[in-house]
One Martini backbone bead per residue (centre of mass of N, CA, C, O) as a GRO file, in nm:
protein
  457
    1UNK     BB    1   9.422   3.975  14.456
    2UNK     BB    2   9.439   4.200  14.594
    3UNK     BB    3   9.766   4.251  14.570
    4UNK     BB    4   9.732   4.312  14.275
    5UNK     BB    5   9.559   4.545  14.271
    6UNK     BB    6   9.778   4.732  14.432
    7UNK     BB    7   9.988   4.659  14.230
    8UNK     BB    8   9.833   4.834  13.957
    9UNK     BB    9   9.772   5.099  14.136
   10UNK     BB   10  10.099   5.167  14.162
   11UNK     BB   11  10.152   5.174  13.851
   12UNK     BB   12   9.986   5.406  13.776
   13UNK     BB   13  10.039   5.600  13.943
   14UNK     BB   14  10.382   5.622  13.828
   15UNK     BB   15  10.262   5.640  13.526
   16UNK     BB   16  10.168   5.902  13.590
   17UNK     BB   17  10.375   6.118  13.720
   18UNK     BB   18  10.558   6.032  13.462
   19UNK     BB   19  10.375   6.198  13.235
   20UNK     BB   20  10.362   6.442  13.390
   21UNK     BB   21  10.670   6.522  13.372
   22UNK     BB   22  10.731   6.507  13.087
   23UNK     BB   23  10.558   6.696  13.024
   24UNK     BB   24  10.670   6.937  13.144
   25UNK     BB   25  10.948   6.901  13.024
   26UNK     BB   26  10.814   6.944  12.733
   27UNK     BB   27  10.676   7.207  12.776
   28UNK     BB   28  10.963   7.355  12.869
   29UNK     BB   29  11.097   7.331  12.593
   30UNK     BB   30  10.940   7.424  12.415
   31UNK     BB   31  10.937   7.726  12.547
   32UNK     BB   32  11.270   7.776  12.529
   33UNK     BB   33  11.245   7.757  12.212
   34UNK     BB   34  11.101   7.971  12.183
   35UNK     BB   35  11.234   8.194  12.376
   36UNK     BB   36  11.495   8.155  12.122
   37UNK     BB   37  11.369   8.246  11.901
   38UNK     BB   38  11.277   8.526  11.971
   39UNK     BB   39  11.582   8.626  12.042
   40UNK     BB   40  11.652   8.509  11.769
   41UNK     BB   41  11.670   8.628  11.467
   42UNK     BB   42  11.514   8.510  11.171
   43UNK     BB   43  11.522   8.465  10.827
   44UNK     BB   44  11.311   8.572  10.575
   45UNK     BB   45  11.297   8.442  10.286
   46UNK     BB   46  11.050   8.600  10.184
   47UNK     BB   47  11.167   8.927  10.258
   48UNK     BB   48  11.408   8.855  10.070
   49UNK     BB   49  11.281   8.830   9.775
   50UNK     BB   50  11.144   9.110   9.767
   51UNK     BB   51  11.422   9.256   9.863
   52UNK     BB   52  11.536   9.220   9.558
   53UNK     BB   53  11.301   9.274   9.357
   54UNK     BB   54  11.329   9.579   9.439
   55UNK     BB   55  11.600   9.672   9.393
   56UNK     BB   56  11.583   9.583   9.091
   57UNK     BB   57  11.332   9.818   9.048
   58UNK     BB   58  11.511  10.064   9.094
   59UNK     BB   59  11.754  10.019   8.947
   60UNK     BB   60  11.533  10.037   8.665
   61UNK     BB   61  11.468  10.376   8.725
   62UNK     BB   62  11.752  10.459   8.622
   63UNK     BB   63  11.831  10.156   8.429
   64UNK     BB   64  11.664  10.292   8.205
   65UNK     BB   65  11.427  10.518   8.271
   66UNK     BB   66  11.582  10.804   8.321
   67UNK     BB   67  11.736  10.785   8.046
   68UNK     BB   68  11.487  10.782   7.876
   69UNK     BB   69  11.288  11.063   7.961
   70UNK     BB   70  11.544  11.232   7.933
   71UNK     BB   71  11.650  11.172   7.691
   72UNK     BB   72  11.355  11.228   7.505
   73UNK     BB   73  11.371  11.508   7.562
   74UNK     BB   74  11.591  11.592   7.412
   75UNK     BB   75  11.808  11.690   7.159
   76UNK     BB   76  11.951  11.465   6.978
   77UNK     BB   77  12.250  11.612   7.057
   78UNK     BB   78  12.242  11.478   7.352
   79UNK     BB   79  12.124  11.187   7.443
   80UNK     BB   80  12.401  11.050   7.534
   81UNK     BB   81  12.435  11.194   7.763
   82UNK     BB   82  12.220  11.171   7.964
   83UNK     BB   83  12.305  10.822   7.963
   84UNK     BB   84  12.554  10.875   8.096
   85UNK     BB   85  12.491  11.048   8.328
   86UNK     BB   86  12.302  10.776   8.433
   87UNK     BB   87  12.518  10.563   8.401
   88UNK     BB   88  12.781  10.630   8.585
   89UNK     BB   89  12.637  10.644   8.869
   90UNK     BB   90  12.627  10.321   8.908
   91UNK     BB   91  12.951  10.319   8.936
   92UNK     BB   92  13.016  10.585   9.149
   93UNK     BB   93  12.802  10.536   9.387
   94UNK     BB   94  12.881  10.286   9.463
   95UNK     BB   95  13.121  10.274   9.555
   96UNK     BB   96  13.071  10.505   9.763
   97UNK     BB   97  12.915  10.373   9.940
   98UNK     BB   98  13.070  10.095  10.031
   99UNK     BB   99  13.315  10.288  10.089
  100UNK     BB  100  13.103  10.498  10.319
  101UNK     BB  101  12.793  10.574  10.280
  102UNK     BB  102  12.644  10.387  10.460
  103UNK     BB  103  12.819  10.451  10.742
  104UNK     BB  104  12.729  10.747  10.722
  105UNK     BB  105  12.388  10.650  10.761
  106UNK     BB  106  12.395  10.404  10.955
  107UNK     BB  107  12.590  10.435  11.130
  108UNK     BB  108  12.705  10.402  11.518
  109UNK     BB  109  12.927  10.502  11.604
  110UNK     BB  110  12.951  10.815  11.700
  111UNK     BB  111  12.679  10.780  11.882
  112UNK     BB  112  12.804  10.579  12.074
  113UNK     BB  113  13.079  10.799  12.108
  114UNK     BB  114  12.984  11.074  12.159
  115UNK     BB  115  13.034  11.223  11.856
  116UNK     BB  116  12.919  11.525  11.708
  117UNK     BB  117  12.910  11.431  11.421
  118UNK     BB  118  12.629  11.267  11.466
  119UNK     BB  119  12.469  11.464  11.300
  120UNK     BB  120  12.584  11.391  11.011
  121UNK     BB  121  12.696  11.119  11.087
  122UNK     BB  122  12.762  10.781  11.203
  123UNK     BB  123  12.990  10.654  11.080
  124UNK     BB  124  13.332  10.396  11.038
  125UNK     BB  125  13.203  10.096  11.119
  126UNK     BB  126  13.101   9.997  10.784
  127UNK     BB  127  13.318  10.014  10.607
  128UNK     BB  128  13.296   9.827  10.320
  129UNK     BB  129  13.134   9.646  10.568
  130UNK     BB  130  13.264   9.605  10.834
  131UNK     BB  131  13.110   9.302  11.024
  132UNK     BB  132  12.899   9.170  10.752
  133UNK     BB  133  12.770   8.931  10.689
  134UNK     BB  134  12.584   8.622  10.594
  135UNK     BB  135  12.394   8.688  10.904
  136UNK     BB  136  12.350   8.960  10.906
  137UNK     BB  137  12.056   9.135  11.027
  138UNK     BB  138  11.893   9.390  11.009
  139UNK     BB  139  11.845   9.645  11.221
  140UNK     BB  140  11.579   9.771  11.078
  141UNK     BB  141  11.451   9.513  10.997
  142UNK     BB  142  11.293   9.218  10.779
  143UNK     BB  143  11.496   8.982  10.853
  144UNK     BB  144  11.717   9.079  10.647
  145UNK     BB  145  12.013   9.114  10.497
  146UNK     BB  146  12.211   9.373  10.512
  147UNK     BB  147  12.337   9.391  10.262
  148UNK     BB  148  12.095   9.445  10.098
  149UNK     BB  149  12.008   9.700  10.253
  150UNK     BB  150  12.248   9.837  10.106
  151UNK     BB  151  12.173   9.777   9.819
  152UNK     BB  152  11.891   9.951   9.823
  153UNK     BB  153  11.973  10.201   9.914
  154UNK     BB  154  12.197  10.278   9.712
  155UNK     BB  155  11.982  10.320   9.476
  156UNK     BB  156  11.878  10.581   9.612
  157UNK     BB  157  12.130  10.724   9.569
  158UNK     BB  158  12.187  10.703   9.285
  159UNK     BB  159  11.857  10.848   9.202
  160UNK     BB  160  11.900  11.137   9.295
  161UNK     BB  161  12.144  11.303   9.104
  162UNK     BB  162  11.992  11.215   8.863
  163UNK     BB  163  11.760  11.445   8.915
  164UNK     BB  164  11.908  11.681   8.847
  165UNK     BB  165  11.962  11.657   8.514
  166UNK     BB  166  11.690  11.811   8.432
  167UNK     BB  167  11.841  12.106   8.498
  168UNK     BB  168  12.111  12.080   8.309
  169UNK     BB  169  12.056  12.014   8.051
  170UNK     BB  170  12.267  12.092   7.765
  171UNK     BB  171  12.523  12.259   7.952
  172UNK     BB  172  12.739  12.029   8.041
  173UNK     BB  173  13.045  11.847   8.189
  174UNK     BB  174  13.125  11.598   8.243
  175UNK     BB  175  13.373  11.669   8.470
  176UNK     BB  176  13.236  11.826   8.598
  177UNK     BB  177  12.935  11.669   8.669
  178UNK     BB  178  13.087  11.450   8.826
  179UNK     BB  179  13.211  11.618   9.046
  180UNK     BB  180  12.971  11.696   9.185
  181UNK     BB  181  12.817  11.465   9.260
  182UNK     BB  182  12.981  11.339   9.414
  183UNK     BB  183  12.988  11.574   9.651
  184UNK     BB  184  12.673  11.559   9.685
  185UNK     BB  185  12.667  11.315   9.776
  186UNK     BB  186  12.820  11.380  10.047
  187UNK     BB  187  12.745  11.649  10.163
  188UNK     BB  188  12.426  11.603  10.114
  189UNK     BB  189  12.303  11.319  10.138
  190UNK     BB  190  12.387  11.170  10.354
  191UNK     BB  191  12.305  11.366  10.588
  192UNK     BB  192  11.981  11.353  10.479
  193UNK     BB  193  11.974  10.996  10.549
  194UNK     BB  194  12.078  11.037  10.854
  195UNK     BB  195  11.806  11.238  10.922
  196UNK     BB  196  11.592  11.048  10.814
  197UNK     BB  197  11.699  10.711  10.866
  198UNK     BB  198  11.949  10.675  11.072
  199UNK     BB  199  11.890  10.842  11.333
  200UNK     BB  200  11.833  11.138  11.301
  201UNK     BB  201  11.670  11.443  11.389
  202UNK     BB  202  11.381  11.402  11.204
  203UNK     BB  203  11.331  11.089  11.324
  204UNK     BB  204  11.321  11.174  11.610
  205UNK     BB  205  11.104  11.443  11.549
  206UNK     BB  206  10.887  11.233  11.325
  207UNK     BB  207  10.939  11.220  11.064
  208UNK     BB  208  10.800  11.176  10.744
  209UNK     BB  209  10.951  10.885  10.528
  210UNK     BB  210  10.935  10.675  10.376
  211UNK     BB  211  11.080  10.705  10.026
  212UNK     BB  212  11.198  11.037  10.014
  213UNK     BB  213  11.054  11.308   9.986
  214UNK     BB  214  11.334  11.442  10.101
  215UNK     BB  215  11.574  11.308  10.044
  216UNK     BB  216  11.515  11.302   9.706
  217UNK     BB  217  11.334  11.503   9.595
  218UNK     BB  218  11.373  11.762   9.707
  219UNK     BB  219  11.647  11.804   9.712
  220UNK     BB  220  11.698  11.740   9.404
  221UNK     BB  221  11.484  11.995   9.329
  222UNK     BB  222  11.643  12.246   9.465
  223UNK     BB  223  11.871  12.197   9.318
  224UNK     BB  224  11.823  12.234   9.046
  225UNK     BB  225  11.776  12.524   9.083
  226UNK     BB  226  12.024  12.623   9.156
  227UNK     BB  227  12.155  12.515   8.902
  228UNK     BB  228  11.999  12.674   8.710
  229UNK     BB  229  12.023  12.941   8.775
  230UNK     BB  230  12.358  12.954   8.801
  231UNK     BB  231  12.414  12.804   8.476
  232UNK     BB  232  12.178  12.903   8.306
  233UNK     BB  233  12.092  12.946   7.999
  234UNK     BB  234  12.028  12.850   7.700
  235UNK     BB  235  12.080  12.893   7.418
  236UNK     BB  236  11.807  12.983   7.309
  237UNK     BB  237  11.614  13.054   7.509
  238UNK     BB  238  11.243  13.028   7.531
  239UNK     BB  239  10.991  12.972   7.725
  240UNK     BB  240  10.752  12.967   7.538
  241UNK     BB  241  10.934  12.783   7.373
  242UNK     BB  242  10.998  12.489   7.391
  243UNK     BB  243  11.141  12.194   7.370
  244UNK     BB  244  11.186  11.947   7.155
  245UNK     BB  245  11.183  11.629   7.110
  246UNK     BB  246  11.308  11.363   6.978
  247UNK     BB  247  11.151  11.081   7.171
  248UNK     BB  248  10.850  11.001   7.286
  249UNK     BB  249  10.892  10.695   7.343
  250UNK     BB  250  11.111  10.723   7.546
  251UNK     BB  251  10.925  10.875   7.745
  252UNK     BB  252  10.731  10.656   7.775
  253UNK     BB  253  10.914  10.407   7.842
  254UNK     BB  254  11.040  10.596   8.125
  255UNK     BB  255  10.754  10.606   8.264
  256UNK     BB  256  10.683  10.315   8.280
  257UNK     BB  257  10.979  10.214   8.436
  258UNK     BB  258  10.904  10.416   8.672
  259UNK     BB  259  10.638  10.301   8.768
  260UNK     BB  260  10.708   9.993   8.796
  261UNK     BB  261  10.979  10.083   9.008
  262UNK     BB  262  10.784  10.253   9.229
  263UNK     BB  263  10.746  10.019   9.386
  264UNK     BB  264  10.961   9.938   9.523
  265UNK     BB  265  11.049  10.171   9.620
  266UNK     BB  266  10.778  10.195   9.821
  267UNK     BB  267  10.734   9.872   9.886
  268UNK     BB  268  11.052   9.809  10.009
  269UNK     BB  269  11.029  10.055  10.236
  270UNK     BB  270  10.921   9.791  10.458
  271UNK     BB  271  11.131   9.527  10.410
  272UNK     BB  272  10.907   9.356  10.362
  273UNK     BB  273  10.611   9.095  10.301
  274UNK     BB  274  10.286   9.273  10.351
  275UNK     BB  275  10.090   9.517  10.391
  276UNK     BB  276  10.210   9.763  10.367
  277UNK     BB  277  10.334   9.706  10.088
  278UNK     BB  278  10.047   9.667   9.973
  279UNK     BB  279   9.961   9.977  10.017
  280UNK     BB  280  10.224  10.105   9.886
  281UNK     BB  281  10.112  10.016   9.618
  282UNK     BB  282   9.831  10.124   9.603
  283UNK     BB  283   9.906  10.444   9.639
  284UNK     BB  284  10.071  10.457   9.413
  285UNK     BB  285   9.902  10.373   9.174
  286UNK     BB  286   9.637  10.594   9.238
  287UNK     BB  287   9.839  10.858   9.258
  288UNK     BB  288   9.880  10.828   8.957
  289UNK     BB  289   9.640  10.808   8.803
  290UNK     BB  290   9.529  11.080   8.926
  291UNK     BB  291   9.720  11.243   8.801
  292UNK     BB  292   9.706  11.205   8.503
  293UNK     BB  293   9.381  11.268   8.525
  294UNK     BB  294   9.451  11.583   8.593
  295UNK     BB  295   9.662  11.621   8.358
  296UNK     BB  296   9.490  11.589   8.105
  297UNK     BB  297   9.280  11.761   8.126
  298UNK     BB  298   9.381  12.021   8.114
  299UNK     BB  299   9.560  12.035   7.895
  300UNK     BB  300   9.288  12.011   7.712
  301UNK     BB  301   9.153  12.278   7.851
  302UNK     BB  302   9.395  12.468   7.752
  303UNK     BB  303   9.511  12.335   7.497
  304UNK     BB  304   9.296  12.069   7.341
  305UNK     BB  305   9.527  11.869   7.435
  306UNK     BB  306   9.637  11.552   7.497
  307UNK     BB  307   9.955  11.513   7.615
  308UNK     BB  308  10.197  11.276   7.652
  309UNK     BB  309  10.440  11.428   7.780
  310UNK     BB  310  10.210  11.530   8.022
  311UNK     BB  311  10.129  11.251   8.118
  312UNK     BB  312  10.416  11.128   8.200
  313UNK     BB  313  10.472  11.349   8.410
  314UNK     BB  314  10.219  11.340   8.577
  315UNK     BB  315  10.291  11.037   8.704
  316UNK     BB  316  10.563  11.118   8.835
  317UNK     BB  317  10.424  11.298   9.016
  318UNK     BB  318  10.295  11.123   9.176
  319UNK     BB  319  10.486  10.945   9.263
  320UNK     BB  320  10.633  11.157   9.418
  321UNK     BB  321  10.410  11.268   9.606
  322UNK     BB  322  10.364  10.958   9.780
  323UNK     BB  323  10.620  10.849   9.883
  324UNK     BB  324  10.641  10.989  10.215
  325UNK     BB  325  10.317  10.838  10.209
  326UNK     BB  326  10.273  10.531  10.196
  327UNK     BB  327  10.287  10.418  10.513
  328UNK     BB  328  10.021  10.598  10.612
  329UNK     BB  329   9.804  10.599  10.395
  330UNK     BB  330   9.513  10.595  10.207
  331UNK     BB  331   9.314  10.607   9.945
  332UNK     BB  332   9.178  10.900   9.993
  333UNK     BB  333   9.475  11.038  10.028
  334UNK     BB  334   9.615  10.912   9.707
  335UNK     BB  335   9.421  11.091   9.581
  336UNK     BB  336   9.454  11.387   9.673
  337UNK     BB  337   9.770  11.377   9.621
  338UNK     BB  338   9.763  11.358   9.323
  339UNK     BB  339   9.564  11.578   9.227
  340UNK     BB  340   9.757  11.814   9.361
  341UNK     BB  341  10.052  11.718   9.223
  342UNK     BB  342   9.920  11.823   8.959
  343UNK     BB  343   9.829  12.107   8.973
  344UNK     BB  344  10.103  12.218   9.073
  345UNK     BB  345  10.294  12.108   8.840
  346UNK     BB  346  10.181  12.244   8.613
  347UNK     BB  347  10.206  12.522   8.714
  348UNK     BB  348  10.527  12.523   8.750
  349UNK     BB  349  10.557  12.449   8.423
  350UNK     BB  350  10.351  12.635   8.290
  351UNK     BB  351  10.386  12.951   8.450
  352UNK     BB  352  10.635  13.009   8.621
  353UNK     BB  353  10.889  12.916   8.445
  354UNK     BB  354  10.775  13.141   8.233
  355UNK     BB  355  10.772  13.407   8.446
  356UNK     BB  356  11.057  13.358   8.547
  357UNK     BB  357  11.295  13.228   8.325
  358UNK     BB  358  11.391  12.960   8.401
  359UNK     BB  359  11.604  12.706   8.319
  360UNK     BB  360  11.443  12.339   8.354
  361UNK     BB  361  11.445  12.175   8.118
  362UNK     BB  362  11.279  11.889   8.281
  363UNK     BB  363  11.140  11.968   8.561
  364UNK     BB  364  11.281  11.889   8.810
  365UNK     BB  365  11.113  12.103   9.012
  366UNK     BB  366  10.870  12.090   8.883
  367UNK     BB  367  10.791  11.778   9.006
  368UNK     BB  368  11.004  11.665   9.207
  369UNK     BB  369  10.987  11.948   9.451
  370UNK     BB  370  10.703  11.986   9.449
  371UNK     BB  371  10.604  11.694   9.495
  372UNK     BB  372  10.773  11.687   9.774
  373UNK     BB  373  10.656  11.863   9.905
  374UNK     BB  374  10.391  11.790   9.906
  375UNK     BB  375  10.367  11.497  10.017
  376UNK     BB  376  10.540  11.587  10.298
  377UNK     BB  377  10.281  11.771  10.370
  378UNK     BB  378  10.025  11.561  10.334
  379UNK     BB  379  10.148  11.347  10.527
  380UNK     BB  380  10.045  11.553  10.790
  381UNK     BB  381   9.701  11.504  10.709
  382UNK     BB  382   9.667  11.185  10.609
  383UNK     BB  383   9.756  11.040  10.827
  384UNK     BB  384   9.683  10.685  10.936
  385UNK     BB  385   9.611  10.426  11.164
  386UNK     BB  386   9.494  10.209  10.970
  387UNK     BB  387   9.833  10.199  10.867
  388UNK     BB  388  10.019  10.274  11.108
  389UNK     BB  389   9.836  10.191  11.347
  390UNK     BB  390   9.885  10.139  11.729
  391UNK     BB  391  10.008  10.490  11.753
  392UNK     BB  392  10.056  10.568  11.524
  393UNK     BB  393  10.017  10.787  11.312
  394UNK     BB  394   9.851  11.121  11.254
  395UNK     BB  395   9.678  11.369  11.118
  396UNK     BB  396   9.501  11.665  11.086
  397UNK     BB  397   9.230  11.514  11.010
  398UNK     BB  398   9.266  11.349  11.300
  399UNK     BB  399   9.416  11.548  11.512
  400UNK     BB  400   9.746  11.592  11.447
  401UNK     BB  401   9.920  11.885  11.408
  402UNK     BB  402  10.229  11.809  11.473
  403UNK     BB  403  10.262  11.636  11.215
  404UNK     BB  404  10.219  11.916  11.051
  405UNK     BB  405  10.481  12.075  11.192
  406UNK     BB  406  10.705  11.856  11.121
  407UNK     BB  407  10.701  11.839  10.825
  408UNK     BB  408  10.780  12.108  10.746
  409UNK     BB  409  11.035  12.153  10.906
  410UNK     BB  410  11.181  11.913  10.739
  411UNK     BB  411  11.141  12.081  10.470
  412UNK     BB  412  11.280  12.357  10.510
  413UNK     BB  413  11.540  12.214  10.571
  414UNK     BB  414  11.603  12.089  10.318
  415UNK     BB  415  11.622  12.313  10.150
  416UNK     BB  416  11.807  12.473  10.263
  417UNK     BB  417  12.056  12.273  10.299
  418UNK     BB  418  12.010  12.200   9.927
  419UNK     BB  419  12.122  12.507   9.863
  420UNK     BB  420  12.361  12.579  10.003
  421UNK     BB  421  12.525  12.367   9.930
  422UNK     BB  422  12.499  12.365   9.664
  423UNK     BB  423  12.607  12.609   9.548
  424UNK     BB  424  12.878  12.594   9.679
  425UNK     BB  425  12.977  12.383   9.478
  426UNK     BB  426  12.915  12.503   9.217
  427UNK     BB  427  13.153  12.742   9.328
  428UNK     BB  428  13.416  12.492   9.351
  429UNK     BB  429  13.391  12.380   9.061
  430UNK     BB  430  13.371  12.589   8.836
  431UNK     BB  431  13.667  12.698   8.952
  432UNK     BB  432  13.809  12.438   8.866
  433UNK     BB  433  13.674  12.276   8.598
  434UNK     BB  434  13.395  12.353   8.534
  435UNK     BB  435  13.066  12.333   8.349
  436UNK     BB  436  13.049  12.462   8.143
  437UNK     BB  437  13.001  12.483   7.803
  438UNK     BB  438  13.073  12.590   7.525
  439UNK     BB  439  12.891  12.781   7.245
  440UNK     BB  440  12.973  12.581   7.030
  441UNK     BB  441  12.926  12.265   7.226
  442UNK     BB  442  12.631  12.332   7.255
  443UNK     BB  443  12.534  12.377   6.907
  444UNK     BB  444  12.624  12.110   6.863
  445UNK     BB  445  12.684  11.918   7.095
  446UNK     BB  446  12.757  11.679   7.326
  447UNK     BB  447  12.819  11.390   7.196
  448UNK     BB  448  13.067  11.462   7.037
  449UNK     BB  449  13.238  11.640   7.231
  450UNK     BB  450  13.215  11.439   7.508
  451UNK     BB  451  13.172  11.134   7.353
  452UNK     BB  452  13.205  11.060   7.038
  453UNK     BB  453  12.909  11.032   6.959
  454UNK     BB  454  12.593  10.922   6.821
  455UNK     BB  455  12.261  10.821   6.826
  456UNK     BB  456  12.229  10.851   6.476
  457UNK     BB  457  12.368  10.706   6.139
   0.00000   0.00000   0.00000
């Protein structure tokens, strides 16, 4: 009895010993395989079908949106201009991006090999997307397939050409037209989304740009200045009596599609489905709505009447102006910055335009380069850790004054960069293809002339 006794504890001893070293060896592979999960990143499915649907609606702002937006501003024998010249960016500007704009922007290749260029492009290891498979994940973040951020990316380039068409518009030949924003998407958009973006000078000095404030905004709004300038004013154009819009229901459709499609645009610059999307989506709508409200009250009470062109024209303004502020403002920031770029873009629109005398046609500048010079400056003053997490940045309002002077100096490079460069094309443009239409070509319309058809027979 007694020896059975102990070869049952002798039993017992070895069951226990071994059941110890099992499980010893089962969390040692536990934690190996998590510690191989950790280091090796995996796609992640909700982050890319958001920024797959994003893609969708940023693309969504500029066909149908601003062809719509800007066309409804248009007089009708101009209309299908304005859509074409909206329309073949999609085209053309795509082209360009994946056969080296993307490389331009994004790669490492010159930075990795100390080449001083590297200061302007990335360089030409992704021409083509070369070495990206689909299993290749963007390695800015979000867990997502690179090829979809090269893709969303694209829209950003589409779309920023496209803003310049509105100070220019009713006045330009589509072969000039076409020439000139190749070269400018070229030679200004690409380096100064290598600046802000691609890791260069601008990322590097701490500047914030959520989702384009001076890539986009600034940038096509100096731009479109310098082209109205150059370019001339319309044969009987006179500051005081605005241009009648064609068809203000147009206005309406492509202001409601660029709200819609500027969700994209701002929640899907964080790449990712959580939080950060969640408050860019809700301070872009926030911004949008108190600029309305308070472009439609001045309206109201300078004019007696709260005009709907007035009113998208207002939304526009917040929605740029929100921009490169949305990953880091909260709510009453939000408030601010639409409130803020309502009442200048108004001032611009309404009193500037009309003292200075130059035909920006649709207001490129004064909507868009304004709204987003607002905003790249007030996201220096509104940035809050709240938002952007801890250690994140934050504004002078909160204590941090370099970070609004950072975003200056970050706003006047845009300025002076995108005005000298715009300038230097188009009088090489100019001098070559030629830009402006004969004084004939203008009386009848582009549409006929320069496209053979018109927008309603």
């Amino acid at each position: 009895m007694a020896k059975q006794d102990k070869t049952s504890v002798m039993k017992s001893k070895w069951i226990c010993v071994t059941g110890m070293i099992l499980a010893s060896m089962t969390a040692s592979m536990k934690a190996t395989a998590q510690d191989a999960c950790a280091e090796t990143p995996v796609l992640d499915s909700g982050n890319t079908a958001w920024m797959i649907m994003a893609t969708i609606l940023v693309m969504f702002m500029t066909i149908p949106g601003l062809a719509l937006f800007y066309g409804g501003l248009v007089r009708q024998k101009n209309l299908l201009s304005i859509i074409m010249q909206c329309f073949v960016l999609a085209g053309v500007i795509s082209i360009i991006w994946f056969a080296f704009g993307y490389s331009w922007v994004f790669g490492t290749g010159f930075a990795d090999s100390g080449n001083p260029l590297s200061f302007f492009i990335g360089g030409f290891d992704k021409v083509f997307l070369y070495g990206i498979t689909l299993d290749t994940l963007n390695p800015l973040g979000g867990n997502i397939p690179e090829i979809l951020f090269a893709l969303f990316q694209c829209m950003f380039a589409i779309i920023t050409p496209a803003l310049i068409i509105g100070a220019f518009a009713e006045r330009v030949k589509f072969s000039g037209y076409l020439l000139f924003i190749v070269v400018w998407s070229i030679l200004v958009y690409n380096p100064l989304a290598h600046w802000v973006w691609g890791g260069g000078w601008m990322q590097q000095l701490g500047a914030i740009d959520f989702a384009g404030g001076t890539v986009v905004h600034v940038n096509a709004g100096i731009s479109a200045l310098v082209m109205a300038i150059l370019i001339g004013k319309r044969k009987n154009y006179k500051p005081s009596r605005p241009t009648v819009p064609n068809n203000i229901p147009f206005v309406f459709l492509g202001a409601g599609f660029l709200w819609m499609g500027w969700f994209g645009f701002n929640a899907g610059s964080g790449l990712a489905a959580d939080g950060l999307a969640a408050n860019a989506f809700l301070v872009t709508h926030i911004s949008t709505a108190v600029a309305l409200v308070t472009w439609m009250a001045i309206d109201w009470i300078r004019n007696r009447k709260p005009t709907i062109v007035g009113a998208c024209t207002a939304a526009v303004a917040g929605l740029v102006a929100i921009t490169p502020a949305a990953g880091t403002v909260d709510v009453p920031g939000a408030f601010v910055i639409g409130a803020t770029s309502s009442v200048v873009c108004f001032f611009m629109v309404a009193v500037v335009k009309e003292k200075l005398k130059y035909d920006d046609s649709l207001d490129a500048f004064g909507v868009h380069g304004m709204g987003g010079i607002i905003g790249s400056i007030l996201t220096g003053v509104f940035a809050t850790r709240v938002i952007s997490g801890e250690g994140g940045v934050q504004g002078s309002l909160y204590g941090d004054w370099q970070q609004l002077g950072i975003q200056v100096i970050a706003t006047l490079a845009t300025i002076a960069y995108s005005a000298v460069l715009t300038a230097v094309i188009f009088y090489v443009v100019d001098k070559t293809v030629g830009i402006r239409v004969s004084p004939r070509e203008e009386e009848e319309g582009l549409d006929i002339y320069e496209h053979g058809e018109a927008a309603y027979n």
